[in-house]
Coordinates of C-alpha atoms and ligand atoms in Angstrom, one line a residue:
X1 CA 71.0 107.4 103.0
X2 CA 70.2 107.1 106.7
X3 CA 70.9 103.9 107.8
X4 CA 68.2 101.6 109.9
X5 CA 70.5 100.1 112.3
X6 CA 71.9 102.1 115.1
X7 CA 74.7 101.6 117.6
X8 CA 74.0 102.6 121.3
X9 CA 70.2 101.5 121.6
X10 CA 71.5 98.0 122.7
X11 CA 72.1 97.3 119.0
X12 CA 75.5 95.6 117.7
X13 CA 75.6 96.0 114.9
X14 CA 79.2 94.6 113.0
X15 CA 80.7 95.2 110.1
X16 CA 79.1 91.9 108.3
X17 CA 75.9 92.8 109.3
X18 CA 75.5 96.2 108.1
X19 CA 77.1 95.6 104.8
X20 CA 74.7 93.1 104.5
X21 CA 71.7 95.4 105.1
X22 CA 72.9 97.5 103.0
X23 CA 73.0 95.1 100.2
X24 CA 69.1 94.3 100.6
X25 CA 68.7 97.8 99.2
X26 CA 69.9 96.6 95.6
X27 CA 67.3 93.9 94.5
X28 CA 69.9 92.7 91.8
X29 CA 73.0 92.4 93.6
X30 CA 74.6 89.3 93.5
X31 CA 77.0 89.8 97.0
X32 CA 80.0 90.1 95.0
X33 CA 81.3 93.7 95.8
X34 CA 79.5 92.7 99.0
X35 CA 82.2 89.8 99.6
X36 CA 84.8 92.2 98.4
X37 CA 84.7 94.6 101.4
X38 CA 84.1 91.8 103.5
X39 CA 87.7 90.9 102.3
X40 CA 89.0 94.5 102.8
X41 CA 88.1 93.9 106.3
X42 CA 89.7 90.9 106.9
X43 CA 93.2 92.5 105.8
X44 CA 92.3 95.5 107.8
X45 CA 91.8 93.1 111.2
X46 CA 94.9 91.1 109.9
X47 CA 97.0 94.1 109.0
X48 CA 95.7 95.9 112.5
X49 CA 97.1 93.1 114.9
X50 CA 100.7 93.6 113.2
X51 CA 100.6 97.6 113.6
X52 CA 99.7 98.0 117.3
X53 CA 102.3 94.5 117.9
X54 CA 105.3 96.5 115.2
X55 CA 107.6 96.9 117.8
X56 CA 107.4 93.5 119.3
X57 CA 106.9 91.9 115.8
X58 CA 110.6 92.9 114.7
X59 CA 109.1 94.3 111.7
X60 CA 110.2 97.9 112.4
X61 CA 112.1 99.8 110.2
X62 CA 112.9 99.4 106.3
X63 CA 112.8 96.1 104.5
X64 CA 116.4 98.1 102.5
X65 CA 114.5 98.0 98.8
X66 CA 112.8 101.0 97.5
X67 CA 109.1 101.6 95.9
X68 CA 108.0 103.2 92.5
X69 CA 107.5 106.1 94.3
X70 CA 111.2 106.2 94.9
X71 CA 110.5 105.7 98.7
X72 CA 111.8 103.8 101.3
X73 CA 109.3 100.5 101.4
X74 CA 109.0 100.0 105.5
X75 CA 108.2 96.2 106.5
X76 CA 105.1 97.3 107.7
X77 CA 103.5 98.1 104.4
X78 CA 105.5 95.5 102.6
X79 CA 103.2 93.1 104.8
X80 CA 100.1 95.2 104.1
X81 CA 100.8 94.9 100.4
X82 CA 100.7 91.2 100.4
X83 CA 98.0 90.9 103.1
X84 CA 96.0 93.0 101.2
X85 CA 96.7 90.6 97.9
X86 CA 97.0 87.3 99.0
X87 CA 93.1 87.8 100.2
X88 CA 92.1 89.4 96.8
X89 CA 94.0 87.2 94.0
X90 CA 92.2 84.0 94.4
X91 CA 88.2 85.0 94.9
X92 CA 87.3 85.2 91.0
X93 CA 86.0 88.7 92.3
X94 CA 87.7 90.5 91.0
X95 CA 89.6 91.4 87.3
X96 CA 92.9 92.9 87.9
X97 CA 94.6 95.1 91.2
X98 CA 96.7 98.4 91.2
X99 CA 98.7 99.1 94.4
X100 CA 100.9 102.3 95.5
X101 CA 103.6 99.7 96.0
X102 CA 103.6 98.5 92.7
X103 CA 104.6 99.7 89.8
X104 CA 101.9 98.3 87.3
X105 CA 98.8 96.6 87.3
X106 CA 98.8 93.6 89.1
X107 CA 97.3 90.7 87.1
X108 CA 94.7 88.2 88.5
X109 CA 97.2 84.9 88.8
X110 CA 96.1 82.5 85.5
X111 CA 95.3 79.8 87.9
X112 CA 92.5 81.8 89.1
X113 CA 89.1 83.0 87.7
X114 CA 88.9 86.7 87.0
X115 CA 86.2 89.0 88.5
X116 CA 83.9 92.1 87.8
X117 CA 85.8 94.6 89.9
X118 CA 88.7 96.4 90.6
X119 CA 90.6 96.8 93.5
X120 CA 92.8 99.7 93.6
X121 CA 94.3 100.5 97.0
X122 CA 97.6 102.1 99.0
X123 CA 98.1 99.3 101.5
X124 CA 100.2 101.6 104.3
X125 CA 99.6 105.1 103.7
X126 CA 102.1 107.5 105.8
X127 CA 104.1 104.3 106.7
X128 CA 106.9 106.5 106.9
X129 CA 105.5 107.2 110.3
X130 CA 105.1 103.8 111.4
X131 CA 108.8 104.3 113.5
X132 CA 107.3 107.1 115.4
X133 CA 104.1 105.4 116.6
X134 CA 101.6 107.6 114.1
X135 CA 98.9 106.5 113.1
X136 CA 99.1 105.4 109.3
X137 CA 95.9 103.8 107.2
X138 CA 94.8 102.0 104.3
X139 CA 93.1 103.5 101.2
X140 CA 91.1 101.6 98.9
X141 CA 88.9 102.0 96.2
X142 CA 86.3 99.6 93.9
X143 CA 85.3 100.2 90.3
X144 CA 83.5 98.0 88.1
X145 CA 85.7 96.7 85.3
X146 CA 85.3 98.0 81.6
X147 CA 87.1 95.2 79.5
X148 CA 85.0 92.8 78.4
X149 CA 86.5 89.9 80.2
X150 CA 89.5 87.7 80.5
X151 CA 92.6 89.3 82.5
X152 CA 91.8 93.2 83.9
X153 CA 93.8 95.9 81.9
X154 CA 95.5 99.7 82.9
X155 CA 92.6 101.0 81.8
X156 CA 89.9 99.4 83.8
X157 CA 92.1 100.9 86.7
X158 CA 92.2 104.5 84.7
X159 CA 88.5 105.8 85.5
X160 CA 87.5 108.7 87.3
X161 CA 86.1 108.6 90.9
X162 CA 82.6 109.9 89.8
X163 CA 82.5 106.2 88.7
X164 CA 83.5 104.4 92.0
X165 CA 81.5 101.8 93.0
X166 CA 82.9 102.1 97.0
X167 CA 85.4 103.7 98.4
X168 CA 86.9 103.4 102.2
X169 CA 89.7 103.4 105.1
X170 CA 91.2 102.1 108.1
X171 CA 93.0 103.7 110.1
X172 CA 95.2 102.2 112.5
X173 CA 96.0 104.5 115.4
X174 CA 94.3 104.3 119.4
X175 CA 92.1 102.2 118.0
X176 CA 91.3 100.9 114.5
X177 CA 88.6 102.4 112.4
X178 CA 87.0 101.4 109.1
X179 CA 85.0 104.1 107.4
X180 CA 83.4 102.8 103.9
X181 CA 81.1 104.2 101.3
X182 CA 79.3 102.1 98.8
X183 CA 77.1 105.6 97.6
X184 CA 75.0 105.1 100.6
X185 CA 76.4 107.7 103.0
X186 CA 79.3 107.1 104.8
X187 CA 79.5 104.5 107.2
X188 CA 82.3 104.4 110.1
X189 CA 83.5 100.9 112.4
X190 CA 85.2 100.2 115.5
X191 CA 87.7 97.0 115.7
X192 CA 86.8 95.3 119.2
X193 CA 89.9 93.5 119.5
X194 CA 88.6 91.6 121.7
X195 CA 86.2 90.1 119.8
X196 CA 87.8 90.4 116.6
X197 CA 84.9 92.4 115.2
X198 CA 84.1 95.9 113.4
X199 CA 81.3 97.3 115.4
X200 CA 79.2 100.2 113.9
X201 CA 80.5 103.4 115.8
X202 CA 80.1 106.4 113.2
X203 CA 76.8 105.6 111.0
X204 CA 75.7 108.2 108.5
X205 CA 79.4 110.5 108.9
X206 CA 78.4 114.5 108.0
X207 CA 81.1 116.7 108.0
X208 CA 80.0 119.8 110.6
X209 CA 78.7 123.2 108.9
X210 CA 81.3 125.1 110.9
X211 CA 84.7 123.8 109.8
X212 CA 87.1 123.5 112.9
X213 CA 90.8 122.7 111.3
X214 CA 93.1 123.2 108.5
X215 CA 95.7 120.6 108.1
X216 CA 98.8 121.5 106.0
X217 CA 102.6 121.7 105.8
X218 CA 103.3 124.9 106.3
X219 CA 106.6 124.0 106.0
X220 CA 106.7 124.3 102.2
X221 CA 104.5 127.5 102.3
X222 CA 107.8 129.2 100.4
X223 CA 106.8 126.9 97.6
X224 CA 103.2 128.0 97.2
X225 CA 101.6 130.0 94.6
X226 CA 100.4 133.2 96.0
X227 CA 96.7 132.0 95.9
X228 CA 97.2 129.4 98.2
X229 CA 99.5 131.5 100.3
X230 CA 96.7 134.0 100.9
X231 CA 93.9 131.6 101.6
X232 CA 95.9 129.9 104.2
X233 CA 96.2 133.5 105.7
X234 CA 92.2 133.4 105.6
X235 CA 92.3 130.6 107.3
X236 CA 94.5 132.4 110.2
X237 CA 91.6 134.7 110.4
X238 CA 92.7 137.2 107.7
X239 CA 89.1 137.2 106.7
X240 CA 85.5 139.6 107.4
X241 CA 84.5 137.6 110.3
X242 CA 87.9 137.2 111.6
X243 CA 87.7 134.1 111.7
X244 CA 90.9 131.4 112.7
X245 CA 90.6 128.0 112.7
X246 CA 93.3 125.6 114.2
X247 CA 96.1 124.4 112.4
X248 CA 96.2 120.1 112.8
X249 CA 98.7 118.2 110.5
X250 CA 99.9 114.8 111.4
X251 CA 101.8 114.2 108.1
X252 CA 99.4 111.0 107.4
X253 CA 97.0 111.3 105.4
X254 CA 94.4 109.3 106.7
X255 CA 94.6 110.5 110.1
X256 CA 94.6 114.1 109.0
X257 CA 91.5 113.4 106.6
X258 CA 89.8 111.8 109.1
X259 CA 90.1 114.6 111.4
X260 CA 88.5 116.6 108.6
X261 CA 85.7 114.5 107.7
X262 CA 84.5 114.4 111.9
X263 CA 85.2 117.6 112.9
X264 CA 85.2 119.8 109.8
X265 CA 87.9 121.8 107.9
X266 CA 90.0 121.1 105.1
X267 CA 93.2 118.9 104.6
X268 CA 95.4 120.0 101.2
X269 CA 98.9 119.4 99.8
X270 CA 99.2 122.2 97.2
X271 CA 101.2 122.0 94.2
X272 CA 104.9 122.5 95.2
X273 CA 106.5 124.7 92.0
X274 CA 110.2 124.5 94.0
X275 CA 110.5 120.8 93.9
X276 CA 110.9 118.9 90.4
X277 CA 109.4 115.6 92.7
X278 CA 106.2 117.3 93.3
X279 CA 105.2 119.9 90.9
X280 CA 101.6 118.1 90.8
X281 CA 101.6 118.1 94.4
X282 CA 103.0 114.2 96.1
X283 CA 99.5 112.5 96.6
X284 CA 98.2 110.2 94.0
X285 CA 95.1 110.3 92.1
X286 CA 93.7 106.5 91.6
X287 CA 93.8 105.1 95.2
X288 CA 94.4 108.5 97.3
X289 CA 92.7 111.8 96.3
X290 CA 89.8 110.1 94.4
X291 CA 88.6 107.4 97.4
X292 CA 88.4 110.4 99.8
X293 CA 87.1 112.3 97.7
X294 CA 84.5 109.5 97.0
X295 CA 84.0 109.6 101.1
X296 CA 84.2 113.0 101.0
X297 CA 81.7 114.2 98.8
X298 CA 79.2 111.1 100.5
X299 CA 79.6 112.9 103.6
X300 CA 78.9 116.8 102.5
X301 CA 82.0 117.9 101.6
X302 CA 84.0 118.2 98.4
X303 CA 87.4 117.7 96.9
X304 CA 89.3 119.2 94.1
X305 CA 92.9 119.8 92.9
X306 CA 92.6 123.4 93.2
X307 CA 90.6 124.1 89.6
X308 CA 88.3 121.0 89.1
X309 CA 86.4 118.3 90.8
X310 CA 89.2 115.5 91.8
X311 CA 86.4 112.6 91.0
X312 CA 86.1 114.4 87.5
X313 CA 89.7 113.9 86.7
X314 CA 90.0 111.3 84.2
X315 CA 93.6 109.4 85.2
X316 CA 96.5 109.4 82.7
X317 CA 98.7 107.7 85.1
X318 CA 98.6 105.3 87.7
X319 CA 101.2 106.9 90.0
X320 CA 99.8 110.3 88.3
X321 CA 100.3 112.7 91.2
X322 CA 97.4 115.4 92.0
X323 CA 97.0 118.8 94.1
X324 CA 94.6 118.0 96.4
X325 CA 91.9 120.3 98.5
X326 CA 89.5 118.2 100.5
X327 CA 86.9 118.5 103.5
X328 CA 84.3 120.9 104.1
X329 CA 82.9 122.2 100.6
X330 CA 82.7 126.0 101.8
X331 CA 86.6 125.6 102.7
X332 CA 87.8 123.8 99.5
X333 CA 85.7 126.3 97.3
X334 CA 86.9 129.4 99.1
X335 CA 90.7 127.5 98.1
X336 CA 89.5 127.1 94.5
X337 CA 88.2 131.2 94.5
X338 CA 92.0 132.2 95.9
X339 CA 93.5 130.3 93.2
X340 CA 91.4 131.6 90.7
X341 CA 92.1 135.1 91.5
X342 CA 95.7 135.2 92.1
X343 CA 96.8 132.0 90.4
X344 CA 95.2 131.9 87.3
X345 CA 97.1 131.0 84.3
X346 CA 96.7 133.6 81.6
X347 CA 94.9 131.5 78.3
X348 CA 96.8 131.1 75.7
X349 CA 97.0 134.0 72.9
Ligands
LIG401 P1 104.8 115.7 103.9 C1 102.8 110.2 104.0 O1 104.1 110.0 103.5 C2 102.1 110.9 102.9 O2 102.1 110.2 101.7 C3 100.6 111.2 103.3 O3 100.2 110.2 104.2 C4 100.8 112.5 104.0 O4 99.6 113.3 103.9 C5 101.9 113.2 103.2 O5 102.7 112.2 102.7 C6 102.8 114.1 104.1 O6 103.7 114.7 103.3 O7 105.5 116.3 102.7 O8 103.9 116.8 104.6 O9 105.6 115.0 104.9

């Protein structure tokens, strides 16, 4: 959907605003999810001022405890997790959290009302960058709950993205950007530090026909099937029209997927068949591969874990890992064809 309002003709057009005129086009909405991403902005201002001040904040470095993910929780995204809660668990908006911090759901506190939605989200994504000055982002996702009422459940957090109500980012890097989806195109929003406000910078995001990057770690290329070793050497230009593109990787996702989604070409993190950790691959289904691939798709493009659609995928798992092949559709299908011809499991006899 095109949006009406657009930046550069003397319009300003913030983040509050255009949410709100987006709202209008849903007769019976009642402002809730509306209020939601209002609050996912909010964290994304509050958690912005503490990554550009990290350094100066002390709160560099590793707060010494560990996450499920059997990583190194930096203080950074210790802070985003709670920012990112303490202005969720009180609205009555919503039914019940998930976090890539956490191990489990994370209840609605009993003092509080419970909500329609569900927030799940990974508060710092590629904080282990945070140290180095890269950027690093938030991922988040909204579904509508499917228990009845009363205190959220697992399952209300265990739906595939074709459901999704909105999806979005921030990323926090030379400046702060939040890019959101609520099914109406994808929508992107420069903090003004200044002023404290997101402005409308990116309205109606398309990624480009002609893909410019590829972003992966060719570092584990050892561990790839021979599918996906073959159509990264298409991408090199092993292909008719000899055609390269540039190889990008920042090691954070959000950076490199936003990359992708403006310029065109595909971000992927194959299935690694040498490491026991990440033989599905290391990035998560519910509140990594599904939002983008929410944005994604919104924006032209497609995502898949190498066979299917990722917003197909019905999780099993919270912290259920996924392959993941995302960005321009012509790119990640071309993946999908490699792996099909080389990589195909034999059915069973
Ligand atoms: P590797 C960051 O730790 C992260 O979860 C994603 O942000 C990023 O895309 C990926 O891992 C990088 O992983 O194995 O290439 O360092």
């Amino acid at each position: 959907m095109t949006s009406r309002l657009r930046p550069g003709d003397g319009t300003i057009v913030t983040i509050e605003r255009f949410i709100l005129e987006q709202e209008r086009d849903y007769p019976d909405a009642t402002g809730t999810l509306t209020n939601v991403l209002y609050d996912m902005a909010l964290a994304a201002k509050i958690i912005s001022s503490h990554t550009t001040r990290a350094g100066l904040a002390q709160i560099l470095g590793s707060t010494g405890e560990q996450n499920v993910q059997g990583e190194e929780v930096q203080k950074l995204d210790a802070f985003a997790e709670r920012t990112i809660f303490r202005l969720n668990d009180h609205t009555g908006r919503l039914a019940v959290m998930a976090s890539e911090e956490i191990d489990n759901p994370i209840p609605i506190p009993p003092q509080f009302a419970t909500g329609k939605y569900v927030l799940v989200y990974d508060p710092l994504d590629g904080s282990s960058n945070i140290d180095y000055n890269v950027s690093v982002g938030t991922i988040f996702a909204i579904h509508r709950r499917k228990s009845a009422e009363g205190p959220g459940t697992l399952d209300d957090c265990l739906q595939p993205g074709r459901d999704l109500v909105a999806a979005g980012y921030i990323i926090y890097g030379s400046s702060t950007i939040m890019v959101y989806s609520t099914g109406q195109g994808v929508h992107g929003f420069t903090l003004d530090p200044h002023i404290g406000e997101f402005l409308l910078s990116h309205p109606d995001i398309r990624i480009p026909a002609k893909p410019k990057y590829y972003s992966a770690n060719q570092g584990y290329e050892r561990h790839w099937t021979e599918g996906v070793r073959r159509f990264t050497q298409d991408l090199q230009g092993d292909n008719e029209q000899k055609q390269a593109l540039s190889l990008r990787y920042i090691g954070s996702l959000v950076a490199d997927f936003h990359r992708n989604l403006l310029a065109g070409g595909i971000f992927y993190y194959p299935a690694d068949s040498q490491d026991p950790r990440k033989p599905q691959g290391k990035l998560r289904l519910v509140y990594e591969a599904a939002p983008l691939a929410f944005l994604a798709e919104q924006a032209g493009g497609y995502a898949s874990d190498g066979q299917r659609r990722i917003l197909d995928i019905r999780p099993e798992r919270l912290h259920q890992r996924v392959p993941l092949y995302i960005g321009s559709r012509s790119l990640v299908e071309k993946a999908e064809d490699y792996i099909r011809r080389y990589d195909a499991v034999p059915a069973a006899q």
